[in-house]
Short mmCIF file of C-alpha atoms in Angstrom, two decimals:
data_model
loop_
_atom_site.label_atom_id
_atom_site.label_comp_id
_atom_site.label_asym_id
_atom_site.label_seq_id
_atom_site.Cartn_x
_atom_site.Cartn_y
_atom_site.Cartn_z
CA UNK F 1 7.63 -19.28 -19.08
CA UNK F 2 7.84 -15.82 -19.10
CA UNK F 3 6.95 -13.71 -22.31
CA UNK F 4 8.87 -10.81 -23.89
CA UNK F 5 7.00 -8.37 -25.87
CA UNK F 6 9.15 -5.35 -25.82
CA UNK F 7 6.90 -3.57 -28.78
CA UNK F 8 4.25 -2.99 -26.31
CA UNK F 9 6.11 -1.04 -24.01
CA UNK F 10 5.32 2.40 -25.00
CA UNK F 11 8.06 4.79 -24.40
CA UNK F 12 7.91 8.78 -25.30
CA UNK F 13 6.95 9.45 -28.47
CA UNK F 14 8.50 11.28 -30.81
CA UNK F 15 6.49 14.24 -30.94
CA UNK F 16 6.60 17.91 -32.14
CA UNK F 17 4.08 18.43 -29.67
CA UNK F 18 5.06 16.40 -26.28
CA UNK F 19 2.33 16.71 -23.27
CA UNK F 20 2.81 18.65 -20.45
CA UNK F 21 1.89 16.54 -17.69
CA UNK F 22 -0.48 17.62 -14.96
CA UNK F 23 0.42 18.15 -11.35
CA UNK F 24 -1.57 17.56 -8.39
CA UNK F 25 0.18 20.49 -6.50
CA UNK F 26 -1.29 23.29 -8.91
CA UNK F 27 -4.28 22.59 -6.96
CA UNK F 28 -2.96 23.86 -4.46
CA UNK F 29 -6.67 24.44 -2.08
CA UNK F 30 -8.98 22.14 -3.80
CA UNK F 31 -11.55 22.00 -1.17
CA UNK F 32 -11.49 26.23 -1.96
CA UNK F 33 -11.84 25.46 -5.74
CA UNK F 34 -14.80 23.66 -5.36
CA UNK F 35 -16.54 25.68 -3.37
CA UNK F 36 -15.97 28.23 -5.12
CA UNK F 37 -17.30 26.03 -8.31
CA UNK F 38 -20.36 24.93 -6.64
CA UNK F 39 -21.48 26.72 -3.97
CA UNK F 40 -24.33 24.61 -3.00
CA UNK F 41 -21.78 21.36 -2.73
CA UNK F 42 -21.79 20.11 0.94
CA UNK F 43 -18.88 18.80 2.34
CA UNK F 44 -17.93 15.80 4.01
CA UNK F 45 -16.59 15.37 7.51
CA UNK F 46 -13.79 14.58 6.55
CA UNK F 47 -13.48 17.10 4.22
CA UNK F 48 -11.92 15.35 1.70
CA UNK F 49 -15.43 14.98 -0.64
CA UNK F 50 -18.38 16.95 -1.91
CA UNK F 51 -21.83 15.91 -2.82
CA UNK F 52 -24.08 18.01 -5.16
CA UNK F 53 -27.70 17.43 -5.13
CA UNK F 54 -29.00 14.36 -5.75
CA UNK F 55 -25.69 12.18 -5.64
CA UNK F 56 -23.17 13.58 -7.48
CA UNK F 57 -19.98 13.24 -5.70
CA UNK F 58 -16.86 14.99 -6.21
CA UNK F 59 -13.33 14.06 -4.13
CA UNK F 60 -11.50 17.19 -3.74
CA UNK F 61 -8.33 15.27 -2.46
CA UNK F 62 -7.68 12.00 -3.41
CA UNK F 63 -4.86 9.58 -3.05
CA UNK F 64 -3.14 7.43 -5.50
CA UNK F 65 -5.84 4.74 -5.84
CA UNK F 66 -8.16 7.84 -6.27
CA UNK F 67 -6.22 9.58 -8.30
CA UNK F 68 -8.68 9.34 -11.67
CA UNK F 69 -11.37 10.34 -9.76
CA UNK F 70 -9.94 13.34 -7.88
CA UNK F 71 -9.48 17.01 -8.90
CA UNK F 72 -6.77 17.23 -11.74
CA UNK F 73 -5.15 21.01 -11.88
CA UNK F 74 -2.48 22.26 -14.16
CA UNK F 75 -1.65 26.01 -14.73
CA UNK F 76 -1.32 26.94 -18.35
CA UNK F 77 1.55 27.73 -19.73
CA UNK F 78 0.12 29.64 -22.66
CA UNK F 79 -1.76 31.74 -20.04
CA UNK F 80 -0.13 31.11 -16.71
CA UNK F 81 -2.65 33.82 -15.35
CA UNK F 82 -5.14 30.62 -15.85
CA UNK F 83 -5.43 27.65 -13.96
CA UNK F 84 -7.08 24.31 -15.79
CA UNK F 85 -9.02 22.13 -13.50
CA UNK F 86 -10.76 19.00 -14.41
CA UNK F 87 -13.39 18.54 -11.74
CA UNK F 88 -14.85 14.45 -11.98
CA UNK F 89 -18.48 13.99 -11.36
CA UNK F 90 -19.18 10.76 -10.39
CA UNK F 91 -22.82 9.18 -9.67
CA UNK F 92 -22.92 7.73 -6.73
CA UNK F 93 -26.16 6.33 -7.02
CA UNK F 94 -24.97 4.30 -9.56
CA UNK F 95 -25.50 0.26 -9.76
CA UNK F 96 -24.98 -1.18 -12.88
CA UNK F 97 -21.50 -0.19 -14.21
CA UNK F 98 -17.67 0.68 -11.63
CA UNK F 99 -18.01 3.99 -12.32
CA UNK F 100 -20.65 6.29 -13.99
CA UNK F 101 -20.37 10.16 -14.30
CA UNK F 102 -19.19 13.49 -16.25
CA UNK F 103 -15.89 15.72 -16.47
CA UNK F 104 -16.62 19.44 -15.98
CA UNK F 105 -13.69 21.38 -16.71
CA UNK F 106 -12.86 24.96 -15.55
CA UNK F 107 -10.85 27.57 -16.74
CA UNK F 108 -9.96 29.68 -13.27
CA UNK F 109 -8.46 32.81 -12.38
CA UNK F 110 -5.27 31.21 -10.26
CA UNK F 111 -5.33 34.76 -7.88
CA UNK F 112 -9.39 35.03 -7.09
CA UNK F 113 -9.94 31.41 -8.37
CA UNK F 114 -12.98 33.07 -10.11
CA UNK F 115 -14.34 30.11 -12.46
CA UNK F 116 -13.81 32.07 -15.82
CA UNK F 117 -15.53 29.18 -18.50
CA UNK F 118 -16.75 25.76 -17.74
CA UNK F 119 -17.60 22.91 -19.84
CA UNK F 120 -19.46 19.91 -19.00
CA UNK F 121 -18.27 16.80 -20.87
CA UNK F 122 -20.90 14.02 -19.97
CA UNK F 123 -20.20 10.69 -19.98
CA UNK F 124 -16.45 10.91 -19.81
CA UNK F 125 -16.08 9.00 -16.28
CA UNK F 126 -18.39 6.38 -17.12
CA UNK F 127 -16.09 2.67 -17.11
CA UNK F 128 -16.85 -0.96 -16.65
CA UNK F 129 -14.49 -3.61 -17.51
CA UNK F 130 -12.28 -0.95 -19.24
CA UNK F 131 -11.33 1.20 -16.12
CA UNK F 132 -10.44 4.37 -15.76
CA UNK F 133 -6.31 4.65 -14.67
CA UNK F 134 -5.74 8.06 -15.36
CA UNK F 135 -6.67 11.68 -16.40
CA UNK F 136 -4.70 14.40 -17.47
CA UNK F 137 -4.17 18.15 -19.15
CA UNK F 138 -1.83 17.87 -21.91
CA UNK F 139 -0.50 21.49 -22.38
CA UNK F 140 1.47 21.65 -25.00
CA UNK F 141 1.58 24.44 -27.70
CA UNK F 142 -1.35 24.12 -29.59
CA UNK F 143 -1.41 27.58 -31.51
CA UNK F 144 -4.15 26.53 -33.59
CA UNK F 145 -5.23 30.12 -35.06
CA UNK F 146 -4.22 33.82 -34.50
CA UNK F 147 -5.48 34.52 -30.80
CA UNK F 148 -6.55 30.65 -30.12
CA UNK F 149 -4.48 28.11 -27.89
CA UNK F 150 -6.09 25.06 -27.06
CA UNK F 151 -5.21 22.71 -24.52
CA UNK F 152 -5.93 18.94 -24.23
CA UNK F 153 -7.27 16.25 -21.93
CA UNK F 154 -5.87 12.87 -21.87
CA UNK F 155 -7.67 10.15 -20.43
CA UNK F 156 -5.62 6.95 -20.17
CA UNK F 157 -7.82 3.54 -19.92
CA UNK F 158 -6.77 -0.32 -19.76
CA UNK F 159 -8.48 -3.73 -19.76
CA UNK F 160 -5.58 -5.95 -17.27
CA UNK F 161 -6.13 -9.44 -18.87
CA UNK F 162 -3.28 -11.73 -19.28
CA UNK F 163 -5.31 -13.32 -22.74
CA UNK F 164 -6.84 -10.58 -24.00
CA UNK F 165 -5.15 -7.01 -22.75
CA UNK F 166 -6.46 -3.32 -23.73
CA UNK F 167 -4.93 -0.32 -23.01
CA UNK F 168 -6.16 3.11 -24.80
CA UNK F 169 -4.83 6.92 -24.22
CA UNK F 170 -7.62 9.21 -25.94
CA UNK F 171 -7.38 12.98 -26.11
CA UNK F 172 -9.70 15.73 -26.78
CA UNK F 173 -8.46 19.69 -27.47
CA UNK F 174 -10.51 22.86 -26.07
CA UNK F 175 -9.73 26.54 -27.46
CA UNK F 176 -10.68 28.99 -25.60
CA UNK F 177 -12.02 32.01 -28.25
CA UNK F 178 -13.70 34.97 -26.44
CA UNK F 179 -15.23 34.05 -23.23
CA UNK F 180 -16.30 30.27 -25.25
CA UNK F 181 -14.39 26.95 -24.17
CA UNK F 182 -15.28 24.15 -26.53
CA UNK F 183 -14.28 21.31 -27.94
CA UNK F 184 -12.29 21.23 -31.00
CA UNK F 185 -10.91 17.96 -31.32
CA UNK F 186 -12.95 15.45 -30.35
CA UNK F 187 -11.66 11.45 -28.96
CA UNK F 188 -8.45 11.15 -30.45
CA UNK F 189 -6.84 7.87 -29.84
CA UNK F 190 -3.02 8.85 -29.24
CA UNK F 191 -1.47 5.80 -27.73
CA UNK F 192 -2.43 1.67 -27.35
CA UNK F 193 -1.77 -1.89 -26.75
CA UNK F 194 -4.28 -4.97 -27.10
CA UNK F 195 -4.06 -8.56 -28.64
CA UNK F 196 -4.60 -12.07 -27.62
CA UNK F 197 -3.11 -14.75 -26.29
CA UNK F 198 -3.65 -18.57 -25.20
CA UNK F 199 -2.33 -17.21 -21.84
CA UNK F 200 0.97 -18.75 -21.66
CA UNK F 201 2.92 -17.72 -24.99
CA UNK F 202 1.47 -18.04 -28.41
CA UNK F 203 -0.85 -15.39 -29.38
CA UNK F 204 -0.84 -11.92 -31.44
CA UNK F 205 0.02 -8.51 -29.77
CA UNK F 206 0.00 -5.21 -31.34
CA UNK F 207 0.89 -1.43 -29.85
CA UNK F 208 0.83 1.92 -31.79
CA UNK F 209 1.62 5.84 -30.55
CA UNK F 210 1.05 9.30 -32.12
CA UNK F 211 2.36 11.99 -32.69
CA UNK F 212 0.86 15.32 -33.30
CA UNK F 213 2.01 18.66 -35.15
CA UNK F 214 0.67 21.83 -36.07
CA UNK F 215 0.74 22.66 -39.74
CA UNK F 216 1.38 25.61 -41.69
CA UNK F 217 -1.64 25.08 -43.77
CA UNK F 218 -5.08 26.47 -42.88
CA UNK F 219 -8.64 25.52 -43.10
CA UNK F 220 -11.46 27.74 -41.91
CA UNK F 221 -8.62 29.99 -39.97
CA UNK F 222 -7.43 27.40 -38.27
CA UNK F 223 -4.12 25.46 -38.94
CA UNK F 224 -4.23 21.80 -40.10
CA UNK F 225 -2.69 18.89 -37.72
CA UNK F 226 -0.92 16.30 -38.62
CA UNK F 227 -0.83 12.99 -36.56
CA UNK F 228 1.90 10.36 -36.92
CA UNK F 229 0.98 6.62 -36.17
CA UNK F 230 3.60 4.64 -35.34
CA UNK F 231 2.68 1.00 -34.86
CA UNK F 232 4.11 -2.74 -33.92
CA UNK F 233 2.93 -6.40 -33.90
CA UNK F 234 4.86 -9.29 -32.36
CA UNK F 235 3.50 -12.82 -32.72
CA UNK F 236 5.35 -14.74 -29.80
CA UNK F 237 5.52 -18.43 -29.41
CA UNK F 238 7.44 -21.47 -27.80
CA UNK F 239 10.49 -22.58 -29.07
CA UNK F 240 11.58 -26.02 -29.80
CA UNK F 241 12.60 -26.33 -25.89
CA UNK F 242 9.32 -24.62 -24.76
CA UNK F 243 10.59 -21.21 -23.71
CA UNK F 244 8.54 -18.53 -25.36
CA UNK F 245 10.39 -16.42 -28.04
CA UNK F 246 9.26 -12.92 -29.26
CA UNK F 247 8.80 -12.19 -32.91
CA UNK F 248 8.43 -8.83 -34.08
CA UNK F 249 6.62 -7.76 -37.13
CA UNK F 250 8.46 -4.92 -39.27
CA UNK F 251 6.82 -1.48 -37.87
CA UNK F 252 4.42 0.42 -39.84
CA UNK F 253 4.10 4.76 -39.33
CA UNK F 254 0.83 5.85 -40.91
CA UNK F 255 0.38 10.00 -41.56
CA UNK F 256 -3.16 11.52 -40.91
CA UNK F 257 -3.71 15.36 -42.12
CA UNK F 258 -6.71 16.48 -39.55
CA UNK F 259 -8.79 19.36 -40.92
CA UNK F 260 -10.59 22.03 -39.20
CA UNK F 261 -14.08 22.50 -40.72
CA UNK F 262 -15.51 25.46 -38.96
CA UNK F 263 -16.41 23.58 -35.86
CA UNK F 264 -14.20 20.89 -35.14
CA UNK F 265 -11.00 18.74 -36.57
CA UNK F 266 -12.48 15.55 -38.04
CA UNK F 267 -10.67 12.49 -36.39
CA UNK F 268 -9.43 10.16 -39.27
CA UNK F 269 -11.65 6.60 -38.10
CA UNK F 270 -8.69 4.73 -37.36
CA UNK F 271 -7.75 6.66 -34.40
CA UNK F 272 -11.11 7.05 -33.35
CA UNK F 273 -12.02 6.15 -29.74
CA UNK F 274 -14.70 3.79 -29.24
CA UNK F 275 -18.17 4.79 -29.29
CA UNK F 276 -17.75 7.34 -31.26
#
């Protein structure tokens, strides 16, 4: 039998604010980037890796299987004098989870590739049975005050089980105010899939996707968002001749008005990602 559940395809959403998508190519010399990063990194023979003291690794090129774990670059539209690089850190010392290390991410001058600000975000390449499948800049227009753009990092993560399957898209802003990058929007859940099932039909399934838009209200000088959930269930299970039939549950959207308090934008709990 084959099963049917076309709510948990997620397609585009419909968003004010659609993401930009990364490309590898900005890049363009990431073995240059890095040393220009860290200039005590060694580099392999191969020249295709780093290693910072003790064991911190970092692959400057990767290829598709490596691709979460590799340099991500994408020049900013709001500042295309910029280029964003998310530089993975992972320990390779490591023994008790698949992956454990940090995301440092730079803001670079694309002509010197002069590292202008950098952020360390620990813990943010750290998986296990939840794996890592992708990472991402979203750059989209997030005008969030006078003088302050913001751009975001997506980091897409999925469990593949055929009874109980998890995937989960989380994103986190940084504005860039003075010669300060920091995070103003911390693990926002913006796209996922899960349920359970006896592994051949019957079970429970559910998907959901947001949207996000800038509003014209302010708190604290910066404009409000407003995230859009837009979810779907589907309950499938055999027919009377034993081929497994979907059946949807009526959609639900769900509006969330996030609020700048002087630091950050509080994330509404039920997009919050896990952990946090």
């Amino acid at each position: 039998m084959r099963i049917v559940l076309p709510v948990l395809l997620l397609g585009a959403a419909l968003a004010s604010l659609s993401p930009a998508k990364a490309a590898a190519g900005d890049c363009r010399d990431a073995a240059a980037l890095v040393q220009q990063a860290y200039p005590n990194a060694r580099k392999s023979a191969d020249g295709n890796s780093f290693t910072l003291e003790p064991h911190t690794s970092i692959t400057s090129t990767f290829t598709e299987s490596e691709a979460p774990f590799g340099l991500v670059c994408k020049i900013w539209p709001a500042h295309v004098d910029l280029l964003l690089v998310a530089v993975p850190l992972i320990d390779s010392a490591n023994s008790d989870h698949l992956h454990v290390g940090d995301i440092e991410l730079l803001v670079v001058d694309r002509n010197t590739l002069r590292v202008r600000q950098r952020l360390l975000q620990p813990g943010l390449m750290t998986d296990d049975a939840i794996v890592i499948e992708k990472v991402e800049f979203d750059t989209s227009r997030y005008a969030l005050a006078p003088n302050v753009s913001a751009f975001g990092l997506r980091i897409e993560m999925a469990h593949h089980s055929l009874t109980a399957p998890f995937t989960e898209t989380d994103l986190r802003l940084y504005a860039l105010t003075g010669d300060t990058l920091r995070v103003v929007l911390d693990g926002l859940v913006v796209a996922g899939s899960g349920g359970d099932s006896d592994g051949s039909c019957a079970g429970y399934f559910h998907s959901s996707q947001v949207s996000l838009a800038i509003s014209p209200a302010r708190h604290h000088g910066y404009h409000d968002i407003t995230a859009i959930e837009r979810s779907n269930t589907d309950n499938p299970s055999p027919d009377h001749n034993g081929e497994c039939q979907s059946h949807p549950g009526k959609p639900a959207k769900r509006t969330y008005w996030m609020r700048y308090d002087g630091s950050r934008y509080a994330v509404p709990a039920a997009l919050k990602v896990m952990g946090l």
